[in-house]
Amino acid sequence: MVKDLTTDIRYLKGIGPKRVKLFNSLGVHSIEDFLYYFPRRYEDRTKLTDIAKLKIGEYQTIEAKILGFDESSAFRRRFLNIFEVVVEDSSGRLPCVWFNQPYLKQYFKPGKEVVLYGKIDLHRGCLQMQNAEYEILDSESKDNLNYGRIVPIYSLVERLSQRMLRRIIKGCLDENLPEFCDILPYNIRQCHHLLNIASSILNMHFPKDIPTQESAYKRILFEEYFLLQLSFGLKRLKADKIRGINHKINEDFLNEFEKGLPFELTSSQMQVIQELKGDMASLKPMHRLLQGDVGSGKTIVALYGCMLAVSNGYQSAFMVPTELLAWQHCHSLRSQVSGLRFSGRAINVALLTSSLNKKEREKIYKDVKSGKVDILVGTHALIEEHLEFKNLSLVVIDEQHKFGVHQRLRLLTKTVNPDCLIMTATPIPRTLAMTIYADLDISTIDELPKGRLPVVTYLVDESRRQWVYDFIKENLQAGRQAYIVYPIIEESKTLDLKAASIMYEDLKKNVFNKYRVGLVHGRLKQKERSNIMQSFKDGKVDILVSTVVIEVGIDVSNASVMVIEHAQRFGLSQLHQLRGRIGRGKYQSHCILISDAVTGDAGERLQAMVSLSDGFKIAERDLEIRGPGEFFGVRQHGMPELRVNPLGNLEVINIAKQEAKRLLEKDPSLSLRQNQGLKYTLSVRFPDYEKLMAA
Ligand code: ADP
Ligand code: MG
């Protein structure tokens, strides 16, 4: 078989159906995806640290022999499994511990050699490495891919190993790089000292040395932004000619809607609504990003836009990342428009998610096509190919960081040039926003509705558990409701899920046997999940034990207590999102973080949660603590779909922008023969832009 870059990975040696699935879950489907699956970081295994020379507070790599291990679950810590290994090198011994990863014992066999990477902390006066990344060595792995060199460390899921991935990627590189063509014009590469593409990809995976890796990164980042800016530029050239829909402002109807709201809009909301009105009234299609902290009231602004569309006889689509959120939005939108009439009929809000059965789905498809549905709320199901709108004029995308740029654009191609409002609750500083969202206008809601009391946050350890339970009871007694949140981590989904449900059983039977306790997690069927959420909303459930499925957007204003278990396992922005579920009503709310590991990065994150409440400040701190690489873990953020983290070199981004502009000045439709490689790559990398251009 002749393979090329698009060849499916299942045709590669050593990749069976099970592994194909695992790799797919990492976004790797083709050989090309492997080539661009860049490491998260590197380990310089030419320079290992002796145990005797380890420094407290720093991340370091050691190579040592496993002496033995011990497993315990500490007193009063029924839910915390501690796995401890002692390792030794010629200079000394070091204990290493992992929390809640009991499966590690199958890997850590005494006598084996292991490479460990982690931060050194002081624990009861002794040095210790906590939750280190590890790689067990054997005779096979002491080859030139895994040893005695700068080694790539990839993001993985359970059951995939670094070593396997290195081998597979090396194979792909050897086979494909020799025939790789460079799409960047020679003069641009020469002028900015950019490496050629083949050695860039090679050195991203297996760097000759760190400076070469940095050059490789610079080249790839340049190319990514060059392409992105080209597509933005092409779009802008077209956009100047594109005519969208100029909505008429029906003040009477909009005033009626505003009057019907149970609250007064904040001045920030009104400001953004003005911007929205301006955009929607103009013939130019709107592309606006709405940033606002959790709870700042973005939904109502979006709904205002929908009302504007409705009052012009058009449809709106409201896309959200989770079924739970779709369900909730649909309910609250329905109640907010329930009193309104347009052209003598009620406003019809429908819900479309992938868990509808065929019949229900087809009914909605029909109603959307016929124009019976005015506002369609839904998940990814909205970008399903067969869905046709009668006359869609507004697309709203909530919690955009959960979607990729492709998904967002696919919805836009549903119709001719609709207006588009994109919302995010992980606000970032403006300068940053402008590089990341280069093609969008930005609006910001920078105040919370009046009367909100900032959530009071506590950080406690296991010893205070009884106090935590008593505190919850006190609040329930006063008529409030509470969340108890459990983390789910990719590597051990089943284990954590068990933790949440064991916890739930225990709380229901013992601690809170006088209260109504509910459990919600991602594996429940949509119906069950909505039922539980509805009961919680209606006050029929007092305590909701949950995994992070409630992270985004859920709104229950009577809930005033949130307990977050194993809080050290969450990222700062994620904690902030979670905490945003409370403090939404008139009651003083409390967030209790339960955590053991309060040193290092985790400690800094938790401290930041205690001292900061403003989402913008939290984002800045998050960036400081994690560094841009982690913060913008491209894969988590999903937008734009760049192959490397954009924040490592802002200067290159600007140069790429200028060069893209220059090229488009010379060849505005990329029709010159020498630019065909670029044009083709654009159509492959950003196919939706291509479609937009054709429209
Ligand atoms: P987010 O910006 O996080 O999406 P929501 O739109 O869900 O926030 O709003 C949070 C809560 O605040 C909702 O219950 C909403 O009804 C309420 N809300 C929105 N705007 C106001 C306002 N101006 N005054 C009071 N409450 C408001
Ligand atoms: Mg929201």
XYZ file of C-alpha atoms in Angstrom, residues 71-330:
260
model
C 0.519 1.500 49.677
C -1.669 3.011 52.341
C -4.775 4.987 52.807
C -4.187 7.331 55.639
C -6.386 7.660 58.713
C -9.458 9.747 58.223
C -8.661 9.669 54.579
C -10.880 6.965 53.383
C -10.880 8.391 49.922
C -7.204 9.030 49.574
C -4.971 6.221 48.404
C -1.280 6.946 48.869
C 1.264 5.033 46.868
C 4.848 5.491 47.959
C 7.990 4.318 46.207
C 11.554 4.652 47.413
C 14.197 4.999 44.720
C 17.960 5.148 44.894
C 20.851 6.304 42.769
C 24.557 6.276 43.557
C 24.217 9.504 45.523
C 21.226 8.791 47.745
C 17.612 7.749 48.246
C 14.361 9.546 47.617
C 10.758 8.773 48.527
C 8.196 9.513 45.823
C 4.447 9.535 46.384
C 1.376 9.456 44.176
C -2.179 10.071 45.293
C -5.120 7.988 44.151
C -3.230 6.066 41.497
C -3.201 2.562 42.997
C -2.711 1.005 39.563
C 0.874 2.254 39.657
C 1.939 -0.789 41.631
C 1.809 -2.946 38.538
C 4.551 -0.830 36.981
C 6.870 -0.139 39.896
C 8.699 -3.436 40.330
C 11.630 -3.359 42.749
C 14.948 -3.548 40.977
C 13.825 -1.747 37.832
C 15.335 1.487 36.640
C 13.087 4.479 36.318
C 13.292 8.060 35.078
C 11.261 10.414 37.232
C 10.341 14.007 36.569
C 8.670 16.121 39.198
C 8.877 18.867 41.722
C 10.794 18.363 44.924
C 8.959 19.305 48.099
C 9.796 19.148 51.747
C 7.555 16.746 53.617
C 8.049 16.397 57.381
C 11.637 17.513 56.987
C 12.500 15.110 54.168
C 12.743 15.648 50.448
C 9.982 14.062 48.472
C 8.782 13.976 44.878
C 4.996 14.099 44.518
C 2.949 12.805 41.601
C 6.035 12.565 39.420
C 5.881 11.647 35.755
C 7.674 8.360 35.320
C 9.131 6.142 32.711
C 10.263 2.664 33.627
C 13.441 1.763 31.777
C 14.459 -1.607 30.486
C 17.203 -2.811 28.194
C 15.026 -1.995 25.207
C 14.397 1.595 26.165
C 18.048 2.450 26.611
C 18.211 3.097 22.904
C 18.815 6.378 21.152
C 15.193 7.496 21.178
C 14.567 7.344 24.886
C 17.927 7.750 26.416
C 21.001 9.964 26.475
C 19.328 12.710 24.478
C 16.713 15.423 24.718
C 13.595 13.338 24.944
C 10.104 14.470 23.940
C 7.325 14.088 26.502
C 3.884 13.942 24.946
C 0.428 14.395 26.388
C -0.972 10.922 26.662
C -3.918 8.991 27.936
C -3.820 5.863 30.004
C -2.637 2.755 28.185
C -0.419 4.684 25.804
C 3.218 5.007 26.633
C 5.768 7.658 25.818
C 8.058 5.057 24.415
C 5.501 3.635 22.036
C 4.554 7.062 20.789
C 8.189 8.045 20.274
C 8.743 4.921 18.219
C 5.651 5.451 16.089
C 6.398 9.110 15.497
C 10.012 8.389 14.658
C 8.785 5.888 12.097
C 6.435 8.442 10.559
C 9.180 11.050 10.454
C 11.676 8.733 8.772
C 9.191 7.687 6.167
C 7.558 11.006 5.348
C 9.905 13.899 5.979
C 12.217 13.287 3.011
C 9.363 14.066 0.658
C 7.954 16.996 2.567
C 7.458 20.208 0.575
C 7.905 23.653 2.011
C 4.973 25.972 1.412
C 6.644 29.118 2.695
C 8.232 31.241 -0.006
C 12.011 31.126 0.080
C 12.444 34.881 0.476
C 10.294 34.928 3.601
C 12.188 32.035 5.149
C 15.514 33.597 4.371
C 14.566 37.041 5.557
C 13.354 35.830 8.960
C 15.841 32.995 9.402
C 13.219 30.293 9.418
C 14.253 26.644 9.302
C 12.841 24.499 6.544
C 9.729 22.545 7.406
C 11.245 19.070 7.457
C 13.952 19.847 9.966
C 11.492 21.926 11.973
C 9.163 18.999 12.437
C 12.053 16.680 13.183
C 13.509 19.011 15.788
C 10.152 19.593 17.438
C 10.051 15.893 18.211
C 13.679 14.933 18.585
C 15.639 18.139 19.065
C 19.328 18.144 18.287
C 19.649 20.704 21.073
C 17.432 23.259 22.743
C 18.309 26.228 20.487
C 17.421 24.148 17.422
C 14.136 23.173 19.033
C 13.432 26.865 19.606
C 14.124 27.657 15.951
C 11.877 24.804 14.925
C 9.117 26.126 17.158
C 9.566 29.606 15.721
C 9.231 28.292 12.186
C 6.103 26.251 12.947
C 4.497 29.109 14.849
C 5.288 31.450 11.995
C 3.652 29.119 9.523
C 0.590 28.647 11.685
C 0.024 32.360 12.060
C 0.947 33.097 8.493
C -1.763 30.697 7.329
C -4.252 31.948 9.874
C -3.607 35.553 8.924
C -3.880 34.705 5.254
C -7.267 33.156 5.813
C -8.374 36.064 7.997
C -7.068 38.435 5.364
C -8.865 36.656 2.536
C -11.981 36.639 4.599
C -11.693 40.328 5.286
C -11.200 41.100 1.607
C -14.380 39.188 0.867
C -16.152 40.568 3.915
C -15.850 44.069 2.586
C -18.019 42.882 -0.256
C -20.195 40.439 1.671
C -23.642 41.587 2.570
C -25.240 40.103 5.613
C -28.607 40.847 7.092
C -29.385 44.352 8.273
C -31.879 43.834 11.041
C -34.354 46.612 11.700
C -34.511 47.782 15.282
C -38.044 47.226 16.486
C -37.843 49.361 19.633
C -41.378 48.647 20.826
C -40.901 44.919 20.813
C -37.439 45.113 22.375
C -38.677 47.441 25.098
C -41.465 45.065 25.887
C -38.959 42.251 26.176
C -36.704 44.316 28.428
C -39.622 45.329 30.635
C -40.593 41.696 31.101
C -37.202 40.789 32.578
C -37.123 40.070 36.309
C -34.169 42.427 36.794
C -32.647 45.620 35.471
C -29.784 45.304 33.033
C -26.402 46.468 34.285
C -24.834 49.395 32.475
C -22.190 47.044 31.138
C -24.870 44.814 29.662
C -26.583 47.833 28.125
C -23.319 48.996 26.615
C -22.747 45.606 24.989
C -26.341 45.506 23.782
C -25.722 48.828 22.018
C -22.701 47.333 20.272
C -24.756 44.297 19.349
C -27.580 46.399 17.952
C -25.127 48.414 15.887
C -23.598 45.249 14.437
C -26.886 43.552 13.739
C -28.398 46.618 12.125
C -25.483 46.896 9.716
C -25.229 45.032 6.453
C -21.800 43.715 7.394
C -22.026 40.348 9.150
C -21.237 40.588 12.857
C -18.258 38.691 14.293
C -18.206 39.672 17.923
C -16.623 38.084 20.959
C -18.348 38.771 24.259
C -16.074 38.340 27.257
C -17.513 38.412 30.738
C -16.848 36.779 34.062
C -18.993 33.870 35.222
C -22.341 35.153 36.382
C -21.963 38.519 34.695
C -25.142 37.911 32.691
C -24.008 37.131 29.160
C -26.976 34.926 28.327
C -29.462 37.746 28.471
C -27.370 39.836 26.097
C -27.403 36.961 23.638
C -31.122 36.534 24.109
C -31.543 40.199 23.320
C -29.845 39.504 20.015
C -32.204 36.590 19.411
C -35.167 38.868 20.082
C -33.794 41.301 17.560
C -33.669 38.497 15.018
C -37.143 37.233 15.930
C -38.622 40.690 15.568
C -37.307 40.703 12.016
C -38.861 37.348 11.298
C -35.540 35.457 11.421
C -34.294 32.409 13.316
C -31.405 32.194 15.814
C -29.166 29.282 16.747
C -27.661 29.055 20.233
C -24.823 26.543 20.501
C -23.478 25.411 23.890
C -20.858 22.809 24.795
C -22.836 20.424 27.016
C -26.271 18.844 26.967
C -26.869 19.971 30.503
C -26.272 23.552 29.562
C -28.373 23.278 26.407
C -31.213 21.915 28.427
C -30.918 24.691 30.998
C -30.616 27.492 28.461
C -33.642 26.196 26.625
